[in-house]
Every structure is written in C-alpha cells, then in structure tokens.
Amino acid sequence: MLALTVVPLSAGSAAVSDVPDPVPGDGQLLVEGVTLGVCGTDREIIAGEYGWAPPGRDRLVLGHESLGRVRSAPAGCGFAAGDLVVGIVRRPDPRPCPACAHGEFDMCRNGEYTERGIKELDGYGSELWTVEPGYAVKLDPGLAETGVLLEPTAVVAKAWDQVERVGSRSYFAPQRVLVTGAGPIGLLAALLGVQRGLDVHVLNRTSGGPKARAAAALGATYHSDPVADVAQRLRPDVVIEATGAASVVFDAIAGSGAYGVVCLTGVSSAGRTISVDVGQANRSMVLENDVVVGSVNANPRHYTAAARALAAADPSWLASLITRRVPLRRFAEALEARPDDIKVVLTLAA
Ligand code: BGC
C-alpha cells in the first residue's frame, strides 16, 4: 500500500512510498483510508521542526486528521465493515501519570504520551491503517465527505470544554465570543459558539474570500481590523485564540471583557519577541478576574462532542471548509499555501 512517510527533524524527507500492508493486531480494526487532513503540525513535521519516529525506526507515517471505512472488525467490538471511522490521535503515557490513568491523556503530565502521526506512532496517512476500537470514533454515514474535520473539531470541543469549566468557577453566562483566526480551528470554534447560541465574532487578517463567507454563513460577524480595536469594541466574555501570533495573543488577552476567559489553541513558533506592558496586562487580569488557559489535543469525551457537533452542522457549510482535495501521490501540492485555502485534504482511496 502507499503511505506518506517522513524522517522527523529532517526537512524535505517526506515521500509517498510503497510499504507493507498493516496487519491488525489482536482486537484491532482494519480500516481503508478515505481522506487525511493536513494541518500546521504536519507542515512543521515536514519542515523538519517537530515529530518523533517510532522507536528503532527512521521514518514515521504522517497524518493525524483521519477518516476511513472499516474493512474488517472483530466480532462484538461495536464496529462493523463499512462503518465510517476516525482514529483518535493520542495514547496515554506508559507509566501512566495520574491524568493518563484517568483517561485524560490530553492532559498528560509527564510528556511521555504518544501520538499517531506525530510522536512515536505511525499515523493515518496510508491507504490502510489499523486502530484499537477504544480509540476509534464511529461517524454518522452522512459525514462521508466531511468527517475528516472530526479531529480539529475535537480540538475545539476541548477548548470550549476548558472555557466552560474555567468559567463555571463562579457565575458564568457568556454572551459574546471573539474567535481570532479563521482557519479550520477558528471557523470550527465559531461553529461550536453558534451552536451554543452565542453572539460570535470572527477576526482574521484578510477581508473577503472564503473565510469571510464561511463566517457569515454561520451567522457570525467577521472583522479584519486590528484585534486591539475589535476587542476593545466588543469586550468579549470569551476569546478563542487560533492564530498563535504573538501580538494577536496579547491584544486578545488585553481586550477580553471582565471575568473574561481566553483560550489559547494556536501553537506559535518560538524566537519572535514583541514588547508588551506586562504590568498593564497583570493589572487588568487581576482587577477583572480574567483567565488565560492553554488547550491542546482532545480525549474521547471531546471526540464524542465533536461528532455530535458535526452531525448537527449544515453539511454544505462543512463542505465549504474543505477547499482542496489532492490525491496522496501529489501530497506536495497539498502543502502549498494558497490564499483561498481553508482545509486541504489528501484523498487516500485509490
Ligand atoms: C494535533 C493535536 C496534537 C498536537 C501536538 C495538533 O496538530 O491536532 O492532536 O496533540 O498537534 O502534537
């Protein structure tokens, strides 16, 4: 079968090559890959900046935003041939730490977790893959075209879960949310905000184009003026930050409303410094009881919430987020950043 593999920390090593078909281990599902989403983390791994190969190997099969169809499943495991499934990304650390021992491996304390397609476990970027039923999520058959959005939706379902848990430490009835960034994470965070009945605002550098149209189609208000101005005007109860851009992060923190919860989801590159008035930021956070919370990955609870959110969403809106479908062999085209891209996916089925 064909697989997209890479030598982690070696730029330019990504290649599609023939590798042996996977053999399902005891109790595992054998899945035919349908589509694979490409995200910033994959680009970082391909650029040689991130990623870990499985122990004793040079190459890692890339890909963590999966969608596949079960080819074979052990009897009584809850899955059957033909089911549409997505594989969960992370596995608990082997010790395990207290969070992993409680099934909350997205909150791993010792960093020894593993991740399919990212950290020490082969990913889902192949024509066939295997997965343990406990780490597979069954999708509504209506999501055959767009179910590949489940993993990023699980990431934002976790972000919303964090916001609500942090907010509920006292009276909390948020009304307005500002989402900074209108990539897939930002737009899916906006979808979950709309599904919660909130007044949703989306901010992005560019005006017009498919991102603005996707935000408007949700009923959200789109802004492309500076984040400091937008946040000062809106004083949002919640900010979901999805750019990872240092200046956006600080202006969003400074501009949140009283008792504001700012959830950071964007992984930024280190090494870029900006000048900030920490005294002012501290003062307003203390005087307003603000919280800034970081959020990464997702556990099965978030995947279940995300599957419900996708099933409830307008199918044509979800489809509008997938702006290009590129065959696996031409993966290099999928990596090109084009101005009108939202989510680019690789097609895995022959
Ligand atoms: C993935 C997460 C993962 C994180 C860090 C993200 O792109 O969506 O599941 O935990 O990268 O490796």
Coordinates of C-alpha atoms and ligand atoms in Angstrom, one line a residue:
M1 CA 0.0 0.0 0.0
L2 CA 1.0 3.6 -0.3
A3 CA 1.9 5.7 2.7
L4 CA 3.1 9.3 3.3
T5 CA 6.2 9.0 5.5
V6 CA 8.8 11.4 6.8
V7 CA 12.1 11.3 8.7
P8 CA 11.3 13.5 11.7
L9 CA 13.6 16.5 12.1
S10 CA 14.9 16.1 8.6
A11 CA 13.5 18.7 6.3
G12 CA 12.5 17.6 2.8
S13 CA 12.4 13.9 3.7
A14 CA 8.6 13.4 3.2
A15 CA 7.7 10.9 0.5
V16 CA 4.9 8.7 -0.7
S17 CA 6.2 5.1 -1.0
D18 CA 5.1 1.5 -1.0
V19 CA 5.1 0.0 2.4
P20 CA 3.8 -3.4 3.6
D21 CA 0.1 -3.6 4.4
P22 CA -0.6 -3.3 8.1
V23 CA -1.7 -6.5 9.9
P24 CA -4.4 -5.8 12.5
G25 CA -3.2 -6.8 16.0
D26 CA -5.5 -8.7 18.4
G27 CA -8.8 -6.9 18.6
Q28 CA -7.9 -4.2 16.2
L29 CA -9.9 -2.8 13.3
L30 CA -8.5 -2.8 9.7
V31 CA -9.5 0.5 8.0
E32 CA -9.4 1.7 4.4
G33 CA -8.2 5.3 4.5
V34 CA -10.6 7.7 2.8
T35 CA -9.2 11.2 3.5
L36 CA -6.4 12.8 5.5
G37 CA -6.5 16.4 6.7
V38 CA -3.3 18.4 6.5
C39 CA -2.6 20.9 9.3
G40 CA 0.1 23.2 10.6
T41 CA 1.6 20.4 12.7
D42 CA 2.0 18.2 9.6
R43 CA 3.7 21.2 7.8
E44 CA 6.1 21.6 10.8
I45 CA 6.9 17.9 10.8
I46 CA 7.6 18.0 7.0
A47 CA 9.7 21.1 7.5
G48 CA 11.9 19.1 10.0
E49 CA 10.8 21.1 13.0
Y50 CA 8.8 18.6 15.0
G51 CA 7.9 14.9 15.2
W52 CA 9.3 11.7 16.5
A53 CA 9.7 8.3 14.6
P54 CA 8.6 5.1 16.3
P55 CA 11.4 3.7 18.5
G56 CA 14.1 1.9 16.4
R57 CA 12.9 3.4 13.1
D58 CA 13.9 6.3 10.9
R59 CA 10.5 7.0 9.2
L60 CA 7.1 7.9 10.6
V61 CA 3.9 7.5 8.7
L62 CA 2.5 11.0 8.8
G63 CA -1.1 12.1 9.4
H64 CA -3.4 12.6 12.4
E65 CA -6.6 14.0 10.9
S66 CA -8.1 10.8 9.7
L67 CA -11.3 9.4 8.0
G68 CA -11.6 5.8 6.9
R69 CA -14.0 3.0 6.4
V70 CA -13.8 -0.2 8.4
R71 CA -12.7 -3.2 6.2
S72 CA -12.8 -5.8 9.0
A73 CA -13.6 -5.7 12.7
P74 CA -13.5 -8.4 15.4
A75 CA -17.0 -9.7 16.3
G76 CA -18.7 -7.9 19.1
C77 CA -16.3 -4.9 19.2
G78 CA -19.0 -2.3 18.3
F79 CA -17.8 -1.7 14.8
A80 CA -18.6 -3.5 11.5
A81 CA -17.3 -3.5 8.0
G82 CA -18.5 -0.4 6.2
D83 CA -18.6 1.9 9.3
L84 CA -17.2 5.4 8.8
V85 CA -14.5 5.9 11.5
V86 CA -11.9 8.4 12.7
G87 CA -8.9 7.4 14.8
I88 CA -8.1 9.2 18.0
V89 CA -4.6 10.9 17.9
R90 CA -3.1 10.5 21.4
R91 CA -2.3 7.4 23.6
P92 CA -1.6 7.6 27.3
D93 CA 1.9 7.5 28.6
P94 CA 3.1 4.0 29.7
R95 CA 3.7 4.8 33.3
P96 CA 0.9 6.2 33.4
C97 CA 0.7 9.7 35.0
P98 CA -2.4 10.4 37.1
A99 CA -4.2 12.2 34.2
C100 CA -3.5 9.4 31.7
A101 CA -4.6 6.8 34.3
H102 CA -7.9 8.6 34.5
G103 CA -8.4 8.6 30.7
E104 CA -7.5 12.2 30.4
F105 CA -4.4 11.7 28.2
D106 CA -4.9 15.1 26.6
M107 CA -3.8 16.4 30.0
C108 CA -0.7 14.2 30.3
R109 CA 1.6 15.4 33.0
N110 CA 4.9 13.7 32.1
G111 CA 5.0 14.3 28.3
E112 CA 5.6 10.6 27.6
Y113 CA 2.3 10.3 25.8
T114 CA 2.5 9.1 22.1
E115 CA 0.5 10.5 19.1
R116 CA -0.4 8.8 15.9
G117 CA 1.4 10.6 13.0
I118 CA 3.3 12.9 15.3
K119 CA 5.0 11.2 18.2
E120 CA 6.4 7.7 18.0
L121 CA 3.3 6.0 16.5
D122 CA 2.6 5.7 12.8
G123 CA -0.2 8.0 11.6
Y124 CA -3.2 7.6 9.4
G125 CA -1.6 8.8 6.1
S126 CA -1.8 5.4 4.3
E127 CA -4.3 3.5 2.2
L128 CA -4.9 1.1 5.0
W129 CA -4.5 1.6 8.8
T130 CA -5.3 -0.2 12.0
V131 CA -6.7 1.1 15.2
E132 CA -7.9 -0.3 18.5
P133 CA -11.8 0.0 18.8
G134 CA -11.4 2.0 22.0
Y135 CA -9.5 4.7 20.0
A136 CA -11.9 4.8 17.1
V137 CA -15.0 7.0 16.7
K138 CA -17.9 6.0 14.6
L139 CA -19.4 8.8 12.5
D140 CA -22.8 9.5 11.1
P141 CA -22.8 8.0 7.5
G142 CA -23.8 11.5 6.3
L143 CA -20.3 12.7 7.1
A144 CA -18.5 10.6 4.4
E145 CA -17.4 13.8 2.7
T146 CA -16.5 15.9 5.7
G147 CA -15.9 13.6 8.6
V148 CA -12.1 14.3 8.2
L149 CA -13.0 17.5 10.1
L150 CA -13.6 15.5 13.3
E151 CA -10.1 15.7 14.8
P152 CA -9.8 19.5 14.5
T153 CA -13.4 19.8 15.8
A154 CA -12.4 17.6 18.8
V155 CA -9.6 20.1 19.5
V156 CA -12.1 23.0 19.6
A157 CA -14.6 20.9 21.6
K158 CA -11.9 20.5 24.2
A159 CA -11.2 24.3 24.0
W160 CA -14.9 25.0 24.7
D161 CA -14.9 22.5 27.5
Q162 CA -12.0 24.3 29.1
V163 CA -13.7 27.7 28.8
E164 CA -16.9 26.3 30.4
R165 CA -15.0 24.6 33.2
V166 CA -13.0 27.7 34.0
G167 CA -16.0 30.0 33.7
S168 CA -18.1 27.9 36.0
R169 CA -15.8 28.7 39.0
S170 CA -18.3 31.5 39.6
Y171 CA -21.5 32.8 37.9
F172 CA -20.9 32.5 34.2
A173 CA -23.4 33.3 31.4
P174 CA -21.3 34.3 28.4
Q175 CA -22.9 36.1 25.5
R176 CA -20.2 37.2 23.2
V177 CA -17.2 35.3 21.9
L178 CA -14.4 36.6 19.7
V179 CA -12.5 33.9 17.7
T180 CA -9.2 35.1 16.4
G181 CA -8.1 33.4 13.2
A182 CA -10.4 32.0 10.5
G183 CA -8.6 28.8 9.6
P184 CA -10.2 25.5 10.3
I185 CA -9.7 25.7 14.0
G186 CA -11.1 29.3 14.2
L187 CA -14.1 28.5 12.0
L188 CA -14.9 25.3 13.8
A189 CA -14.6 27.1 17.1
A190 CA -17.1 29.6 15.7
L191 CA -19.5 26.8 14.7
L192 CA -19.5 25.5 18.3
G193 CA -20.1 29.0 19.6
V194 CA -23.1 29.4 17.3
Q195 CA -24.4 26.0 18.3
R196 CA -24.2 27.3 21.9
G197 CA -26.4 30.3 20.9
L198 CA -23.7 32.9 21.5
D199 CA -23.0 36.1 19.6
V200 CA -20.0 35.0 17.6
H201 CA -17.3 37.3 16.1
V202 CA -14.5 36.0 13.9
L203 CA -11.4 38.0 13.3
N204 CA -8.9 37.4 10.5
R205 CA -6.1 39.4 8.8
T206 CA -7.8 39.1 5.3
S207 CA -11.0 40.7 4.4
G208 CA -13.4 38.9 2.0
G209 CA -12.8 35.5 0.4
P210 CA -14.0 32.0 1.5
K211 CA -13.1 32.5 5.2
A212 CA -15.3 35.6 5.5
R213 CA -18.1 33.8 3.6
A214 CA -17.9 30.8 5.9
A215 CA -18.1 33.0 9.0
A216 CA -21.0 35.0 7.5
A217 CA -22.8 31.7 6.5
L218 CA -22.7 30.7 10.2
G219 CA -24.4 33.9 11.2
A220 CA -21.1 35.2 12.8
T221 CA -19.8 38.7 12.4
Y222 CA -16.5 38.9 10.5
H223 CA -13.8 41.5 11.3
S224 CA -10.5 42.3 9.7
D225 CA -9.4 45.4 11.5
P226 CA -6.7 45.2 14.3
V227 CA -7.6 42.8 17.1
A228 CA -6.9 45.5 19.8
D229 CA -9.7 47.7 18.2
V230 CA -12.1 44.8 17.7
A231 CA -11.6 43.5 21.3
Q232 CA -12.0 47.0 22.8
R233 CA -15.2 47.5 20.9
L234 CA -16.7 44.0 21.8
R235 CA -15.2 43.3 25.2
P236 CA -15.9 39.6 24.6
D237 CA -16.7 37.3 27.5
V238 CA -14.8 34.5 25.8
V239 CA -11.9 34.6 23.3
I240 CA -10.8 31.5 21.4
E241 CA -7.4 32.3 20.0
A242 CA -6.5 30.3 17.0
T243 CA -3.7 32.2 15.3
G244 CA -0.8 31.6 17.6
A245 CA 0.6 35.0 16.5
A246 CA 2.2 36.7 19.5
S247 CA 0.7 40.2 19.0
V248 CA -2.8 38.8 18.4
V249 CA -2.5 36.7 21.6
F250 CA -1.5 39.7 23.8
D251 CA -4.1 42.1 22.3
A252 CA -6.8 39.5 22.7
I253 CA -5.8 39.0 26.4
A254 CA -5.8 42.7 27.0
G255 CA -9.1 43.2 25.3
S256 CA -11.3 40.5 26.9
G257 CA -14.2 41.7 29.0
A258 CA -14.3 41.5 32.8
Y259 CA -14.3 37.8 34.0
G260 CA -13.0 37.1 30.5
V261 CA -11.8 33.6 29.6
V262 CA -9.2 33.5 26.8
C263 CA -8.4 30.0 25.5
L264 CA -5.2 29.7 23.5
T265 CA -5.1 26.9 20.9
G266 CA -2.5 28.1 18.4
V267 CA 1.0 26.7 18.6
S268 CA 3.3 29.5 17.8
S269 CA 7.0 29.4 16.8
A270 CA 9.4 30.4 19.4
G271 CA 12.1 33.1 18.9
R272 CA 9.9 36.1 17.9
T273 CA 9.9 38.7 20.5
I274 CA 7.4 41.5 21.0
S275 CA 7.3 44.3 23.5
V276 CA 4.3 44.1 25.9
D277 CA 3.3 46.1 29.0
V278 CA 3.2 43.2 31.5
G279 CA 2.3 45.5 34.3
Q280 CA -0.8 46.7 32.5
A281 CA -1.7 43.1 31.5
N282 CA -1.3 41.9 35.0
R283 CA -3.3 44.8 36.4
S284 CA -6.3 44.2 34.1
M285 CA -6.2 40.4 34.6
V286 CA -6.2 40.8 38.4
L287 CA -8.8 43.6 38.6
E288 CA -11.1 41.7 36.2
N289 CA -10.6 38.1 37.4
D290 CA -9.6 37.1 33.9
V291 CA -8.2 33.7 33.0
V292 CA -5.9 32.6 30.1
V293 CA -6.0 28.9 29.5
G294 CA -4.0 26.8 27.0
S295 CA -5.6 23.8 25.4
V296 CA -4.1 21.1 23.2
N297 CA -5.3 17.7 21.9
A298 CA -8.6 16.1 22.9
N299 CA -9.8 13.0 24.8
P300 CA -12.7 10.6 23.8
R301 CA -15.2 12.8 25.5
H302 CA -14.3 15.7 23.2
Y303 CA -14.4 13.4 20.1
T304 CA -17.9 12.4 21.0
A305 CA -19.0 16.0 21.5
A306 CA -17.3 16.9 18.2
A307 CA -19.1 14.0 16.3
R308 CA -22.4 15.4 17.6
A309 CA -21.5 18.9 16.6
L310 CA -20.6 17.8 13.1
A311 CA -23.8 15.7 12.7
A312 CA -25.8 18.8 13.7
A313 CA -24.0 21.2 11.4
D314 CA -25.2 22.2 7.9
P315 CA -23.5 19.7 5.6
S316 CA -22.9 22.3 2.9
W317 CA -21.2 24.7 5.4
L318 CA -18.9 21.9 6.5
A319 CA -18.1 21.0 2.8
S320 CA -17.2 24.7 2.2
L321 CA -14.3 24.4 4.7
I322 CA -12.6 21.7 2.5
T323 CA -11.2 23.9 -0.2
R324 CA -8.9 21.4 -2.0
R325 CA -8.7 17.6 -2.3
V326 CA -5.4 16.4 -3.5
P327 CA -4.5 12.7 -4.3
L328 CA -2.0 11.2 -1.9
R329 CA 0.7 10.8 -4.6
R330 CA 0.7 14.6 -5.2
F331 CA 1.0 15.5 -1.5
A332 CA 3.4 18.3 -2.2
E333 CA 0.6 20.3 -3.8
A334 CA -1.4 20.0 -0.6
L335 CA 1.4 21.7 1.3
E336 CA 1.4 24.8 -0.9
A337 CA -0.2 27.6 1.0
R338 CA -2.8 29.2 -1.3
P339 CA -4.7 32.3 -0.3
D340 CA -8.1 30.8 -0.6
D341 CA -7.3 27.6 1.3
I342 CA -9.2 26.7 4.5
K343 CA -8.7 22.9 4.9
V344 CA -6.7 20.9 2.4
V345 CA -7.1 17.2 2.5
L346 CA -5.4 14.2 0.8
T347 CA -7.5 11.6 -0.8
L348 CA -6.3 8.1 0.2
A349 CA -8.7 5.8 -1.6
A350 CA -7.4 4.5 -4.9
Ligands
BGC1 C1 -3.0 17.9 17.0 C2 -3.1 17.5 18.4 C3 -1.7 17.3 19.0 C4 -0.9 18.5 18.8 C5 0.5 18.4 19.4 C6 -2.1 19.1 16.9 O1 -1.9 19.4 15.5 O2 -4.3 18.3 16.5 O3 -3.9 16.3 18.5 O4 -1.8 16.9 20.3 O5 -0.8 18.8 17.4 O6 1.3 17.3 18.9

